[in-house]
């Protein structure tokens, strides 16, 4: 089984740009329940990834010491590129599920962006996708 069979495809992902404010991610993490947002440039090339953990890690010092208006100002002034992970560990559509699982474990990460040879984002595969694939039983 290949990653192309189990990944969440680009058309179903929410992405952001490196110069977007952290405030723009608030609704994505709160309402859409996404755990990771790929960061792309204007040509859809992957430049980073920001997780809900990265987002809240950035906010935690402010949340402990300030009021709500200060938090709002802080997240509007901070940019995605200031908290995103880059470079990103990635895979291709032809990567095997076992190899992807090994990368997740080796690097202690929870998802892998899927890119083409030009670094264009094709999709995302998470540990949950891999677990679903492992539990899938072909029809008899």
PDB file of C-alpha atoms in Angstrom:
ATOM      1  CA  UNK A   1       0.000   0.000   0.000  1.00  0.00           C
ATOM      2  CA  UNK A   2       1.313   3.465  -0.842  1.00  0.00           C
ATOM      3  CA  UNK A   3       0.831   6.805   0.835  1.00  0.00           C
ATOM      4  CA  UNK A   4      -1.231   8.056  -2.129  1.00  0.00           C
ATOM      5  CA  UNK A   5      -3.952   5.613  -1.079  1.00  0.00           C
ATOM      6  CA  UNK A   6      -4.265   6.848   2.501  1.00  0.00           C
ATOM      7  CA  UNK A   7      -3.179  10.505   2.574  1.00  0.00           C
ATOM      8  CA  UNK A   8      -5.453  13.509   2.904  1.00  0.00           C
ATOM      9  CA  UNK A   9      -5.251  15.166  -0.497  1.00  0.00           C
ATOM     10  CA  UNK A  10      -4.323  18.815  -1.028  1.00  0.00           C
ATOM     11  CA  UNK A  11      -7.886  19.764  -1.982  1.00  0.00           C
ATOM     12  CA  UNK A  12      -9.065  18.837   1.539  1.00  0.00           C
ATOM     13  CA  UNK A  13      -6.260  20.576   3.434  1.00  0.00           C
ATOM     14  CA  UNK A  14      -6.164  24.071   4.816  1.00  0.00           C
ATOM     15  CA  UNK A  15      -2.834  25.755   4.141  1.00  0.00           C
ATOM     16  CA  UNK A  16      -1.343  29.083   5.114  1.00  0.00           C
ATOM     17  CA  UNK A  17       1.420  31.408   3.972  1.00  0.00           C
ATOM     18  CA  UNK A  18       4.561  32.210   5.966  1.00  0.00           C
ATOM     19  CA  UNK A  19       3.633  35.896   6.342  1.00  0.00           C
ATOM     20  CA  UNK A  20       0.103  35.202   7.631  1.00  0.00           C
ATOM     21  CA  UNK A  21      -0.616  36.185  11.221  1.00  0.00           C
ATOM     22  CA  UNK A  22      -1.010  33.603  13.951  1.00  0.00           C
ATOM     23  CA  UNK A  23      -4.510  34.984  14.436  1.00  0.00           C
ATOM     24  CA  UNK A  24      -5.450  33.527  11.054  1.00  0.00           C
ATOM     25  CA  UNK A  25      -4.807  30.045  12.457  1.00  0.00           C
ATOM     26  CA  UNK A  26      -7.027  30.435  15.506  1.00  0.00           C
ATOM     27  CA  UNK A  27     -10.231  29.308  13.760  1.00  0.00           C
ATOM     28  CA  UNK A  28      -8.452  26.539  11.885  1.00  0.00           C
ATOM     29  CA  UNK A  29      -7.252  24.948  15.095  1.00  0.00           C
ATOM     30  CA  UNK A  30     -10.372  25.728  17.108  1.00  0.00           C
ATOM     31  CA  UNK A  31     -13.158  24.887  14.658  1.00  0.00           C
ATOM     32  CA  UNK A  32     -11.763  22.732  11.883  1.00  0.00           C
ATOM     33  CA  UNK A  33      -9.957  20.471  14.342  1.00  0.00           C
ATOM     34  CA  UNK A  34      -6.867  20.267  12.187  1.00  0.00           C
ATOM     35  CA  UNK A  35      -3.705  19.503  14.122  1.00  0.00           C
ATOM     36  CA  UNK A  36      -1.260  20.657  11.408  1.00  0.00           C
ATOM     37  CA  UNK A  37      -1.336  23.370   8.780  1.00  0.00           C
ATOM     38  CA  UNK A  38       1.166  23.177   5.910  1.00  0.00           C
ATOM     39  CA  UNK A  39       2.841  26.468   5.031  1.00  0.00           C
ATOM     40  CA  UNK A  40       3.170  27.058   1.290  1.00  0.00           C
ATOM     41  CA  UNK A  41       4.448  29.824  -0.961  1.00  0.00           C
ATOM     42  CA  UNK A  42       2.488  31.420  -3.815  1.00  0.00           C
ATOM     43  CA  UNK A  43       3.321  28.461  -6.109  1.00  0.00           C
ATOM     44  CA  UNK A  44       2.084  25.835  -3.612  1.00  0.00           C
ATOM     45  CA  UNK A  45       5.633  24.788  -2.699  1.00  0.00           C
ATOM     46  CA  UNK A  46       5.933  23.567   0.883  1.00  0.00           C
ATOM     47  CA  UNK A  47       8.065  25.882   3.034  1.00  0.00           C
ATOM     48  CA  UNK A  48       7.105  24.717   6.525  1.00  0.00           C
ATOM     49  CA  UNK A  49       4.441  23.318   8.801  1.00  0.00           C
ATOM     50  CA  UNK A  50       2.807  24.657  11.939  1.00  0.00           C
ATOM     51  CA  UNK A  51       1.107  22.429  14.477  1.00  0.00           C
ATOM     52  CA  UNK A  52      -1.432  23.227  17.139  1.00  0.00           C
ATOM     53  CA  UNK A  53       1.381  22.538  19.636  1.00  0.00           C
ATOM     54  CA  UNK A  54       3.634  25.125  17.943  1.00  0.00           C
ATOM     55  CA  UNK A  55       0.763  27.620  18.052  1.00  0.00           C
ATOM     56  CA  UNK A  56       0.018  27.176  21.755  1.00  0.00           C
ATOM     57  CA  UNK A  57       3.705  26.989  22.679  1.00  0.00           C
ATOM     58  CA  UNK A  58       4.059  30.464  21.174  1.00  0.00           C
ATOM     59  CA  UNK A  59       1.034  31.760  23.070  1.00  0.00           C
ATOM     60  CA  UNK A  60       1.729  30.209  26.476  1.00  0.00           C
ATOM     61  CA  UNK A  61       4.038  32.958  27.833  1.00  0.00           C
ATOM     62  CA  UNK A  62       1.491  35.631  26.912  1.00  0.00           C
ATOM     63  CA  UNK A  63      -1.488  33.660  28.210  1.00  0.00           C
ATOM     64  CA  UNK A  64       0.155  33.298  31.626  1.00  0.00           C
ATOM     65  CA  UNK A  65       0.964  36.978  32.028  1.00  0.00           C
ATOM     66  CA  UNK A  66      -1.582  39.038  30.126  1.00  0.00           C
ATOM     67  CA  UNK A  67      -5.231  39.827  29.582  1.00  0.00           C
ATOM     68  CA  UNK A  68      -7.282  38.822  26.535  1.00  0.00           C
ATOM     69  CA  UNK A  69      -6.659  42.079  24.569  1.00  0.00           C
ATOM     70  CA  UNK A  70      -2.905  41.537  24.928  1.00  0.00           C
ATOM     71  CA  UNK A  71      -3.222  38.005  23.565  1.00  0.00           C
ATOM     72  CA  UNK A  72      -5.191  39.272  20.566  1.00  0.00           C
ATOM     73  CA  UNK A  73      -2.592  41.934  19.803  1.00  0.00           C
ATOM     74  CA  UNK A  74       0.218  39.405  20.193  1.00  0.00           C
ATOM     75  CA  UNK A  75      -1.239  36.827  17.812  1.00  0.00           C
ATOM     76  CA  UNK A  76      -2.076  39.482  15.222  1.00  0.00           C
ATOM     77  CA  UNK A  77       1.512  40.749  15.281  1.00  0.00           C
ATOM     78  CA  UNK A  78       3.246  37.343  15.203  1.00  0.00           C
ATOM     79  CA  UNK A  79       3.673  35.639  11.849  1.00  0.00           C
ATOM     80  CA  UNK A  80       3.455  31.980  10.912  1.00  0.00           C
ATOM     81  CA  UNK A  81       7.117  31.896   9.799  1.00  0.00           C
ATOM     82  CA  UNK A  82       8.110  32.748  13.386  1.00  0.00           C
ATOM     83  CA  UNK A  83       6.621  29.525  14.752  1.00  0.00           C
ATOM     84  CA  UNK A  84       6.589  27.073  11.828  1.00  0.00           C
ATOM     85  CA  UNK A  85       8.944  24.129  11.546  1.00  0.00           C
ATOM     86  CA  UNK A  86      11.260  24.362   8.559  1.00  0.00           C
ATOM     87  CA  UNK A  87      12.746  22.417   6.891  1.00  0.00           C
ATOM     88  CA  UNK A  88      10.067  19.761   7.017  1.00  0.00           C
ATOM     89  CA  UNK A  89      10.513  15.995   6.865  1.00  0.00           C
ATOM     90  CA  UNK A  90       8.507  14.972   3.810  1.00  0.00           C
ATOM     91  CA  UNK A  91       7.653  11.952   1.701  1.00  0.00           C
ATOM     92  CA  UNK A  92       6.442  11.253  -1.826  1.00  0.00           C
ATOM     93  CA  UNK A  93       3.223   9.599  -2.982  1.00  0.00           C
ATOM     94  CA  UNK A  94       5.113   6.404  -3.723  1.00  0.00           C
ATOM     95  CA  UNK A  95       6.493   6.041  -0.207  1.00  0.00           C
ATOM     96  CA  UNK A  96       5.364   2.861   1.490  1.00  0.00           C
ATOM     97  CA  UNK A  97       3.209   3.001   4.597  1.00  0.00           C
ATOM     98  CA  UNK A  98       5.808   1.122   6.668  1.00  0.00           C
ATOM     99  CA  UNK A  99       8.538   3.561   5.639  1.00  0.00           C
ATOM    100  CA  UNK A 100       6.314   6.519   6.560  1.00  0.00           C
ATOM    101  CA  UNK A 101       5.523   4.959   9.940  1.00  0.00           C
ATOM    102  CA  UNK A 102       9.238   4.456  10.570  1.00  0.00           C
ATOM    103  CA  UNK A 103       9.911   8.144   9.815  1.00  0.00           C
ATOM    104  CA  UNK A 104       7.179   9.245  12.211  1.00  0.00           C
ATOM    105  CA  UNK A 105       8.690   7.143  14.979  1.00  0.00           C
ATOM    106  CA  UNK A 106      12.307   8.001  14.184  1.00  0.00           C
ATOM    107  CA  UNK A 107      11.670  11.756  14.247  1.00  0.00           C
ATOM    108  CA  UNK A 108       8.931  11.727  16.920  1.00  0.00           C
ATOM    109  CA  UNK A 109       6.506  13.614  14.686  1.00  0.00           C
ATOM    110  CA  UNK A 110       2.834  13.057  14.003  1.00  0.00           C
ATOM    111  CA  UNK A 111       2.457  13.839  10.303  1.00  0.00           C
ATOM    112  CA  UNK A 112       4.348  13.944   7.029  1.00  0.00           C
ATOM    113  CA  UNK A 113       3.590  16.326   4.175  1.00  0.00           C
ATOM    114  CA  UNK A 114       3.495  14.569   0.817  1.00  0.00           C
ATOM    115  CA  UNK A 115       5.260  16.496  -1.944  1.00  0.00           C
ATOM    116  CA  UNK A 116       6.222  16.039  -5.587  1.00  0.00           C
ATOM    117  CA  UNK A 117       9.708  16.415  -7.062  1.00  0.00           C
ATOM    118  CA  UNK A 118       9.258  20.228  -7.175  1.00  0.00           C
ATOM    119  CA  UNK A 119       8.257  20.390  -3.479  1.00  0.00           C
ATOM    120  CA  UNK A 120       4.632  21.138  -4.380  1.00  0.00           C
ATOM    121  CA  UNK A 121       2.276  20.012  -1.646  1.00  0.00           C
ATOM    122  CA  UNK A 122       0.162  17.019  -2.689  1.00  0.00           C
ATOM    123  CA  UNK A 123      -1.260  16.031   0.674  1.00  0.00           C
ATOM    124  CA  UNK A 124      -0.587  15.080   4.252  1.00  0.00           C
ATOM    125  CA  UNK A 125      -0.419  11.743   6.032  1.00  0.00           C
ATOM    126  CA  UNK A 126      -0.744  11.447   9.793  1.00  0.00           C
ATOM    127  CA  UNK A 127      -0.131   8.655  12.249  1.00  0.00           C
ATOM    128  CA  UNK A 128      -3.918   8.203  12.373  1.00  0.00           C
ATOM    129  CA  UNK A 129      -4.007   7.593   8.607  1.00  0.00           C
ATOM    130  CA  UNK A 130      -1.300   4.959   8.980  1.00  0.00           C
ATOM    131  CA  UNK A 131      -3.082   3.321  11.889  1.00  0.00           C
ATOM    132  CA  UNK A 132      -6.330   3.199   9.873  1.00  0.00           C
ATOM    133  CA  UNK A 133      -4.436   1.568   7.002  1.00  0.00           C
ATOM    134  CA  UNK A 134      -2.884  -0.982   9.346  1.00  0.00           C
ATOM    135  CA  UNK A 135      -6.303  -1.903  10.723  1.00  0.00           C
ATOM    136  CA  UNK A 136      -7.967  -2.088   7.317  1.00  0.00           C
ATOM    137  CA  UNK A 137      -8.826  -5.611   6.331  1.00  0.00           C
ATOM    138  CA  UNK A 138      -9.349  -6.299   2.632  1.00  0.00           C
ATOM    139  CA  UNK A 139     -12.744  -7.727   1.658  1.00  0.00           C
ATOM    140  CA  UNK A 140     -12.787 -11.520   1.385  1.00  0.00           C
TER     141      UNK A 140
END
